[in-house]
JSON list of C-alpha atoms in Angstrom, two decimals:
[
{"chain": "Q", "resi": 279, "resn": "UNK", "atom": "CA", "xyz": [-19.15, -76.54, 96.09]},
{"chain": "Q", "resi": 280, "resn": "UNK", "atom": "CA", "xyz": [-22.27, -75.09, 94.48]},
{"chain": "Q", "resi": 281, "resn": "UNK", "atom": "CA", "xyz": [-20.20, -72.49, 92.60]},
{"chain": "Q", "resi": 282, "resn": "UNK", "atom": "CA", "xyz": [-17.96, -75.21, 91.17]},
{"chain": "Q", "resi": 283, "resn": "UNK", "atom": "CA", "xyz": [-21.01, -77.22, 90.11]},
{"chain": "Q", "resi": 284, "resn": "UNK", "atom": "CA", "xyz": [-22.58, -74.16, 88.44]},
{"chain": "Q", "resi": 285, "resn": "UNK", "atom": "CA", "xyz": [-19.33, -73.46, 86.55]},
{"chain": "Q", "resi": 286, "resn": "UNK", "atom": "CA", "xyz": [-19.12, -77.06, 85.37]},
{"chain": "Q", "resi": 287, "resn": "UNK", "atom": "CA", "xyz": [-22.75, -77.10, 84.22]},
{"chain": "Q", "resi": 288, "resn": "UNK", "atom": "CA", "xyz": [-22.33, -73.78, 82.40]},
{"chain": "Q", "resi": 289, "resn": "UNK", "atom": "CA", "xyz": [-19.25, -75.13, 80.60]},
{"chain": "Q", "resi": 290, "resn": "UNK", "atom": "CA", "xyz": [-21.15, -78.25, 79.59]},
{"chain": "Q", "resi": 291, "resn": "UNK", "atom": "CA", "xyz": [-24.03, -76.16, 78.29]},
{"chain": "Q", "resi": 292, "resn": "UNK", "atom": "CA", "xyz": [-21.64, -74.42, 75.87]},
{"chain": "Q", "resi": 293, "resn": "UNK", "atom": "CA", "xyz": [-19.93, -77.65, 74.82]},
{"chain": "Q", "resi": 294, "resn": "UNK", "atom": "CA", "xyz": [-22.06, -78.15, 71.66]},
{"chain": "Q", "resi": 295, "resn": "UNK", "atom": "CA", "xyz": [-21.03, -74.69, 70.40]},
{"chain": "Q", "resi": 296, "resn": "UNK", "atom": "CA", "xyz": [-17.34, -75.42, 71.06]},
{"chain": "Q", "resi": 297, "resn": "UNK", "atom": "CA", "xyz": [-17.56, -78.81, 69.35]},
{"chain": "Q", "resi": 298, "resn": "UNK", "atom": "CA", "xyz": [-19.35, -77.22, 66.41]},
{"chain": "Q", "resi": 299, "resn": "UNK", "atom": "CA", "xyz": [-16.53, -74.67, 65.96]},
{"chain": "Q", "resi": 300, "resn": "UNK", "atom": "CA", "xyz": [-13.93, -77.45, 66.16]},
{"chain": "Q", "resi": 301, "resn": "UNK", "atom": "CA", "xyz": [-15.91, -79.48, 63.61]},
{"chain": "Q", "resi": 302, "resn": "UNK", "atom": "CA", "xyz": [-15.96, -76.56, 61.18]},
{"chain": "Q", "resi": 303, "resn": "UNK", "atom": "CA", "xyz": [-12.17, -76.28, 61.36]},
{"chain": "Q", "resi": 304, "resn": "UNK", "atom": "CA", "xyz": [-11.81, -80.03, 60.86]},
{"chain": "Q", "resi": 305, "resn": "UNK", "atom": "CA", "xyz": [-14.16, -79.79, 57.88]},
{"chain": "Q", "resi": 306, "resn": "UNK", "atom": "CA", "xyz": [-11.73, -77.45, 56.14]},
{"chain": "Q", "resi": 307, "resn": "UNK", "atom": "CA", "xyz": [-8.91, -79.98, 56.62]},
{"chain": "Q", "resi": 308, "resn": "UNK", "atom": "CA", "xyz": [-11.16, -82.80, 55.37]},
{"chain": "Q", "resi": 309, "resn": "UNK", "atom": "CA", "xyz": [-12.15, -80.86, 52.26]},
{"chain": "Q", "resi": 310, "resn": "UNK", "atom": "CA", "xyz": [-8.46, -80.37, 51.40]},
{"chain": "Q", "resi": 311, "resn": "UNK", "atom": "CA", "xyz": [-8.05, -84.15, 51.59]},
{"chain": "Q", "resi": 312, "resn": "UNK", "atom": "CA", "xyz": [-11.11, -84.61, 49.41]},
{"chain": "Q", "resi": 313, "resn": "UNK", "atom": "CA", "xyz": [-9.52, -82.35, 46.76]},
{"chain": "Q", "resi": 314, "resn": "UNK", "atom": "CA", "xyz": [-6.37, -84.50, 46.81]},
{"chain": "Q", "resi": 315, "resn": "UNK", "atom": "CA", "xyz": [-8.47, -87.66, 46.46]},
{"chain": "Q", "resi": 316, "resn": "UNK", "atom": "CA", "xyz": [-10.43, -86.25, 43.52]},
{"chain": "Q", "resi": 317, "resn": "UNK", "atom": "CA", "xyz": [-7.30, -84.96, 41.78]},
{"chain": "Q", "resi": 318, "resn": "UNK", "atom": "CA", "xyz": [-5.51, -88.29, 42.25]},
{"chain": "Q", "resi": 319, "resn": "UNK", "atom": "CA", "xyz": [-8.43, -90.16, 40.73]},
{"chain": "Q", "resi": 320, "resn": "UNK", "atom": "CA", "xyz": [-9.04, -87.79, 37.82]},
{"chain": "Q", "resi": 321, "resn": "UNK", "atom": "CA", "xyz": [-12.25, -86.26, 39.20]},
{"chain": "Q", "resi": 322, "resn": "UNK", "atom": "CA", "xyz": [-12.61, -82.65, 38.08]},
{"chain": "Q", "resi": 323, "resn": "UNK", "atom": "CA", "xyz": [-10.17, -80.71, 35.97]},
{"chain": "Q", "resi": 324, "resn": "UNK", "atom": "CA", "xyz": [-9.49, -77.74, 38.24]},
{"chain": "Q", "resi": 325, "resn": "UNK", "atom": "CA", "xyz": [-8.49, -77.39, 41.86]},
{"chain": "Q", "resi": 326, "resn": "UNK", "atom": "CA", "xyz": [-10.30, -74.71, 43.84]},
{"chain": "Q", "resi": 327, "resn": "UNK", "atom": "CA", "xyz": [-8.50, -74.09, 47.11]},
{"chain": "Q", "resi": 328, "resn": "UNK", "atom": "CA", "xyz": [-10.38, -72.61, 50.05]},
{"chain": "Q", "resi": 329, "resn": "UNK", "atom": "CA", "xyz": [-9.83, -71.27, 53.55]},
{"chain": "Q", "resi": 330, "resn": "UNK", "atom": "CA", "xyz": [-12.06, -70.03, 56.35]},
{"chain": "Q", "resi": 331, "resn": "UNK", "atom": "CA", "xyz": [-14.71, -71.63, 58.44]},
{"chain": "Q", "resi": 332, "resn": "UNK", "atom": "CA", "xyz": [-18.15, -71.49, 59.91]},
{"chain": "Q", "resi": 333, "resn": "UNK", "atom": "CA", "xyz": [-20.09, -72.74, 56.90]},
{"chain": "Q", "resi": 334, "resn": "UNK", "atom": "CA", "xyz": [-19.51, -75.98, 54.99]},
{"chain": "Q", "resi": 335, "resn": "UNK", "atom": "CA", "xyz": [-19.51, -75.43, 51.23]},
{"chain": "Q", "resi": 336, "resn": "UNK", "atom": "CA", "xyz": [-20.44, -77.71, 48.35]},
{"chain": "Q", "resi": 337, "resn": "UNK", "atom": "CA", "xyz": [-18.64, -76.84, 45.10]},
{"chain": "Q", "resi": 338, "resn": "UNK", "atom": "CA", "xyz": [-20.01, -78.12, 41.81]},
{"chain": "Q", "resi": 339, "resn": "UNK", "atom": "CA", "xyz": [-18.55, -77.85, 38.32]},
{"chain": "Q", "resi": 340, "resn": "UNK", "atom": "CA", "xyz": [-20.56, -77.98, 35.11]},
{"chain": "Q", "resi": 341, "resn": "UNK", "atom": "CA", "xyz": [-19.26, -77.41, 31.58]},
{"chain": "Q", "resi": 342, "resn": "UNK", "atom": "CA", "xyz": [-20.25, -73.73, 31.79]},
{"chain": "Q", "resi": 343, "resn": "UNK", "atom": "CA", "xyz": [-19.84, -72.70, 35.44]},
{"chain": "Q", "resi": 344, "resn": "UNK", "atom": "CA", "xyz": [-18.77, -73.33, 39.01]},
{"chain": "Q", "resi": 345, "resn": "UNK", "atom": "CA", "xyz": [-21.39, -73.22, 41.79]},
{"chain": "Q", "resi": 346, "resn": "UNK", "atom": "CA", "xyz": [-20.69, -72.70, 45.51]},
{"chain": "Q", "resi": 347, "resn": "UNK", "atom": "CA", "xyz": [-23.58, -73.71, 47.81]},
{"chain": "Q", "resi": 348, "resn": "UNK", "atom": "CA", "xyz": [-23.65, -72.80, 51.53]},
{"chain": "Q", "resi": 349, "resn": "UNK", "atom": "CA", "xyz": [-26.31, -73.23, 54.19]},
{"chain": "Q", "resi": 350, "resn": "UNK", "atom": "CA", "xyz": [-26.83, -69.88, 55.93]},
{"chain": "Q", "resi": 351, "resn": "UNK", "atom": "CA", "xyz": [-29.92, -70.34, 58.11]},
{"chain": "Q", "resi": 352, "resn": "UNK", "atom": "CA", "xyz": [-31.21, -67.21, 59.81]},
{"chain": "Q", "resi": 353, "resn": "UNK", "atom": "CA", "xyz": [-29.29, -64.82, 57.55]},
{"chain": "Q", "resi": 354, "resn": "UNK", "atom": "CA", "xyz": [-30.97, -62.59, 54.99]},
{"chain": "Q", "resi": 355, "resn": "UNK", "atom": "CA", "xyz": [-29.35, -61.47, 51.76]},
{"chain": "Q", "resi": 356, "resn": "UNK", "atom": "CA", "xyz": [-28.48, -58.13, 53.39]},
{"chain": "Q", "resi": 357, "resn": "UNK", "atom": "CA", "xyz": [-26.44, -60.03, 56.03]},
{"chain": "Q", "resi": 358, "resn": "UNK", "atom": "CA", "xyz": [-24.18, -61.66, 53.40]},
{"chain": "Q", "resi": 359, "resn": "UNK", "atom": "CA", "xyz": [-21.28, -60.18, 51.43]},
{"chain": "Q", "resi": 360, "resn": "UNK", "atom": "CA", "xyz": [-19.83, -61.76, 48.29]},
{"chain": "Q", "resi": 361, "resn": "UNK", "atom": "CA", "xyz": [-16.69, -60.03, 46.97]},
{"chain": "Q", "resi": 362, "resn": "UNK", "atom": "CA", "xyz": [-13.68, -60.69, 44.78]},
{"chain": "Q", "resi": 363, "resn": "UNK", "atom": "CA", "xyz": [-10.16, -60.02, 46.10]},
{"chain": "Q", "resi": 364, "resn": "UNK", "atom": "CA", "xyz": [-6.94, -59.92, 44.10]},
{"chain": "Q", "resi": 365, "resn": "UNK", "atom": "CA", "xyz": [-8.91, -60.69, 40.90]},
{"chain": "Q", "resi": 366, "resn": "UNK", "atom": "CA", "xyz": [-9.07, -64.44, 41.66]},
{"chain": "Q", "resi": 367, "resn": "UNK", "atom": "CA", "xyz": [-10.14, -64.88, 45.31]},
{"chain": "Q", "resi": 368, "resn": "UNK", "atom": "CA", "xyz": [-13.88, -65.30, 45.86]},
{"chain": "Q", "resi": 369, "resn": "UNK", "atom": "CA", "xyz": [-14.89, -64.20, 49.39]},
{"chain": "Q", "resi": 370, "resn": "UNK", "atom": "CA", "xyz": [-18.23, -65.09, 50.99]},
{"chain": "Q", "resi": 371, "resn": "UNK", "atom": "CA", "xyz": [-18.90, -63.85, 54.53]},
{"chain": "Q", "resi": 372, "resn": "UNK", "atom": "CA", "xyz": [-21.53, -62.61, 56.91]},
{"chain": "Q", "resi": 373, "resn": "UNK", "atom": "CA", "xyz": [-21.70, -58.82, 57.29]},
{"chain": "Q", "resi": 374, "resn": "UNK", "atom": "CA", "xyz": [-20.53, -57.03, 60.42]},
{"chain": "Q", "resi": 375, "resn": "UNK", "atom": "CA", "xyz": [-23.03, -57.53, 63.20]},
{"chain": "Q", "resi": 376, "resn": "UNK", "atom": "CA", "xyz": [-24.76, -60.46, 61.51]},
{"chain": "Q", "resi": 377, "resn": "UNK", "atom": "CA", "xyz": [-24.16, -63.96, 62.70]},
{"chain": "Q", "resi": 378, "resn": "UNK", "atom": "CA", "xyz": [-22.19, -63.12, 65.79]},
{"chain": "Q", "resi": 379, "resn": "UNK", "atom": "CA", "xyz": [-22.67, -66.69, 66.99]},
{"chain": "Q", "resi": 380, "resn": "UNK", "atom": "CA", "xyz": [-24.56, -65.66, 70.14]},
{"chain": "Q", "resi": 381, "resn": "UNK", "atom": "CA", "xyz": [-27.68, -67.61, 70.92]},
{"chain": "Q", "resi": 382, "resn": "UNK", "atom": "CA", "xyz": [-30.69, -65.55, 71.93]},
{"chain": "Q", "resi": 383, "resn": "UNK", "atom": "CA", "xyz": [-32.08, -67.15, 75.08]},
{"chain": "Q", "resi": 384, "resn": "UNK", "atom": "CA", "xyz": [-35.22, -66.45, 76.98]},
{"chain": "Q", "resi": 385, "resn": "UNK", "atom": "CA", "xyz": [-34.49, -65.13, 80.45]},
{"chain": "Q", "resi": 386, "resn": "UNK", "atom": "CA", "xyz": [-34.68, -67.73, 83.17]},
{"chain": "Q", "resi": 387, "resn": "UNK", "atom": "CA", "xyz": [-37.53, -66.95, 85.51]},
{"chain": "Q", "resi": 388, "resn": "UNK", "atom": "CA", "xyz": [-37.51, -67.67, 89.22]},
{"chain": "Q", "resi": 389, "resn": "UNK", "atom": "CA", "xyz": [-36.30, -71.18, 89.87]},
{"chain": "Q", "resi": 390, "resn": "UNK", "atom": "CA", "xyz": [-36.34, -72.20, 86.20]},
{"chain": "Q", "resi": 391, "resn": "UNK", "atom": "CA", "xyz": [-32.89, -73.08, 84.83]},
{"chain": "Q", "resi": 392, "resn": "UNK", "atom": "CA", "xyz": [-31.77, -74.53, 81.55]},
{"chain": "Q", "resi": 393, "resn": "UNK", "atom": "CA", "xyz": [-30.80, -78.17, 81.93]},
{"chain": "Q", "resi": 394, "resn": "UNK", "atom": "CA", "xyz": [-29.54, -78.63, 78.37]},
{"chain": "Q", "resi": 395, "resn": "UNK", "atom": "CA", "xyz": [-29.02, -76.31, 75.40]},
{"chain": "Q", "resi": 396, "resn": "UNK", "atom": "CA", "xyz": [-28.45, -78.11, 72.10]},
{"chain": "Q", "resi": 397, "resn": "UNK", "atom": "CA", "xyz": [-29.85, -75.77, 69.50]},
{"chain": "Q", "resi": 398, "resn": "UNK", "atom": "CA", "xyz": [-27.12, -74.23, 67.44]},
{"chain": "Q", "resi": 399, "resn": "UNK", "atom": "CA", "xyz": [-26.38, -70.57, 67.63]},
{"chain": "Q", "resi": 400, "resn": "UNK", "atom": "CA", "xyz": [-28.28, -68.95, 64.82]},
{"chain": "Q", "resi": 401, "resn": "UNK", "atom": "CA", "xyz": [-27.49, -67.02, 62.77]},
{"chain": "Q", "resi": 402, "resn": "UNK", "atom": "CA", "xyz": [-23.85, -68.10, 62.53]},
{"chain": "Q", "resi": 403, "resn": "UNK", "atom": "CA", "xyz": [-20.89, -66.03, 61.50]},
{"chain": "Q", "resi": 404, "resn": "UNK", "atom": "CA", "xyz": [-18.91, -67.34, 58.56]},
{"chain": "Q", "resi": 405, "resn": "UNK", "atom": "CA", "xyz": [-16.12, -66.32, 56.21]},
{"chain": "Q", "resi": 406, "resn": "UNK", "atom": "CA", "xyz": [-14.93, -68.47, 53.32]},
{"chain": "Q", "resi": 407, "resn": "UNK", "atom": "CA", "xyz": [-12.34, -67.69, 50.63]},
{"chain": "Q", "resi": 408, "resn": "UNK", "atom": "CA", "xyz": [-11.68, -69.65, 47.45]},
{"chain": "Q", "resi": 409, "resn": "UNK", "atom": "CA", "xyz": [-8.96, -69.13, 44.84]},
{"chain": "Q", "resi": 410, "resn": "UNK", "atom": "CA", "xyz": [-10.70, -69.45, 41.49]},
{"chain": "Q", "resi": 411, "resn": "UNK", "atom": "CA", "xyz": [-9.17, -71.43, 38.62]},
{"chain": "Q", "resi": 412, "resn": "UNK", "atom": "CA", "xyz": [-7.76, -69.70, 35.53]},
{"chain": "Q", "resi": 413, "resn": "UNK", "atom": "CA", "xyz": [-10.85, -70.43, 33.41]},
{"chain": "Q", "resi": 414, "resn": "UNK", "atom": "CA", "xyz": [-13.21, -68.61, 35.82]},
{"chain": "Q", "resi": 415, "resn": "UNK", "atom": "CA", "xyz": [-14.86, -65.51, 34.37]},
{"chain": "Q", "resi": 416, "resn": "UNK", "atom": "CA", "xyz": [-14.58, -63.04, 37.24]},
{"chain": "Q", "resi": 417, "resn": "UNK", "atom": "CA", "xyz": [-17.00, -60.72, 35.44]},
{"chain": "Q", "resi": 418, "resn": "UNK", "atom": "CA", "xyz": [-19.65, -63.44, 35.45]},
{"chain": "Q", "resi": 419, "resn": "UNK", "atom": "CA", "xyz": [-20.28, -63.91, 39.19]},
{"chain": "Q", "resi": 420, "resn": "UNK", "atom": "CA", "xyz": [-23.81, -63.96, 40.56]},
{"chain": "Q", "resi": 421, "resn": "UNK", "atom": "CA", "xyz": [-25.25, -64.81, 43.98]},
{"chain": "Q", "resi": 422, "resn": "UNK", "atom": "CA", "xyz": [-28.68, -65.56, 45.37]},
{"chain": "Q", "resi": 423, "resn": "UNK", "atom": "CA", "xyz": [-29.95, -66.47, 48.82]},
{"chain": "Q", "resi": 424, "resn": "UNK", "atom": "CA", "xyz": [-33.19, -68.44, 49.07]},
{"chain": "Q", "resi": 425, "resn": "UNK", "atom": "CA", "xyz": [-34.62, -70.31, 52.06]},
{"chain": "Q", "resi": 426, "resn": "UNK", "atom": "CA", "xyz": [-31.35, -70.15, 54.00]},
{"chain": "Q", "resi": 427, "resn": "UNK", "atom": "CA", "xyz": [-29.19, -71.40, 51.11]},
{"chain": "Q", "resi": 428, "resn": "UNK", "atom": "CA", "xyz": [-26.60, -69.15, 49.46]},
{"chain": "Q", "resi": 429, "resn": "UNK", "atom": "CA", "xyz": [-25.67, -70.10, 45.90]},
{"chain": "Q", "resi": 430, "resn": "UNK", "atom": "CA", "xyz": [-22.78, -68.26, 44.23]},
{"chain": "Q", "resi": 431, "resn": "UNK", "atom": "CA", "xyz": [-22.30, -68.99, 40.52]},
{"chain": "Q", "resi": 432, "resn": "UNK", "atom": "CA", "xyz": [-19.09, -68.24, 38.63]},
{"chain": "Q", "resi": 433, "resn": "UNK", "atom": "CA", "xyz": [-19.25, -68.55, 34.84]},
{"chain": "Q", "resi": 434, "resn": "UNK", "atom": "CA", "xyz": [-16.39, -70.18, 32.95]},
{"chain": "Q", "resi": 435, "resn": "UNK", "atom": "CA", "xyz": [-14.55, -68.54, 30.09]},
{"chain": "Q", "resi": 436, "resn": "UNK", "atom": "CA", "xyz": [-14.60, -70.54, 26.87]},
{"chain": "Q", "resi": 437, "resn": "UNK", "atom": "CA", "xyz": [-11.37, -72.43, 26.23]},
{"chain": "Q", "resi": 438, "resn": "UNK", "atom": "CA", "xyz": [-8.95, -70.61, 23.94]},
{"chain": "Q", "resi": 439, "resn": "UNK", "atom": "CA", "xyz": [-9.21, -71.57, 20.31]},
{"chain": "Q", "resi": 440, "resn": "UNK", "atom": "CA", "xyz": [-6.42, -73.79, 19.10]},
{"chain": "Q", "resi": 441, "resn": "UNK", "atom": "CA", "xyz": [-4.56, -72.05, 16.32]},
{"chain": "Q", "resi": 442, "resn": "UNK", "atom": "CA", "xyz": [-3.08, -74.06, 13.54]},
{"chain": "Q", "resi": 443, "resn": "UNK", "atom": "CA", "xyz": [-0.29, -72.75, 11.41]},
{"chain": "Q", "resi": 444, "resn": "UNK", "atom": "CA", "xyz": [0.65, -74.05, 8.01]},
{"chain": "Q", "resi": 445, "resn": "UNK", "atom": "CA", "xyz": [4.33, -74.36, 7.27]},
{"chain": "Q", "resi": 446, "resn": "UNK", "atom": "CA", "xyz": [5.65, -74.41, 3.72]},
{"chain": "Q", "resi": 447, "resn": "UNK", "atom": "CA", "xyz": [7.76, -77.52, 3.13]},
{"chain": "Q", "resi": 448, "resn": "UNK", "atom": "CA", "xyz": [10.67, -77.22, 0.73]},
{"chain": "Q", "resi": 449, "resn": "UNK", "atom": "CA", "xyz": [12.60, -80.13, -0.60]},
{"chain": "Q", "resi": 450, "resn": "UNK", "atom": "CA", "xyz": [16.28, -79.58, -1.07]}
]
């Protein structure tokens, strides 16, 4: 009976981590719905589609750039990779070995046992991919990580100039 109780308690102790992972996956589905809402109501001119999980992302658009903002507590800039795939897919992820999602716990001593563990695993592993819109300047990508916040900025290309052509009108 004690073994069954210990197994149940251990499972409950890891429940916040499991719920957190499920919430991250649901967040991706919610953000897709948010894009549909914004497009239907005329908010924003460009759709940026994304996949992946582990880190919620805020995406902002200004007249000159797109900004992707992620909370990455416990990760240093050397733990984060920002790359471009297939010329239009922006990839942000934690490096190998960083953010493995394992919580570092102090060893239990003697008769001391954890009753409840609610602190999130830190640092967390994450991988997010976003297809950039056509007006994104893939040569103008910069990233900075300050105080546990990663900000990736993608410059926009200026809109193409509209060319006008004069046509000679002849009267017959």
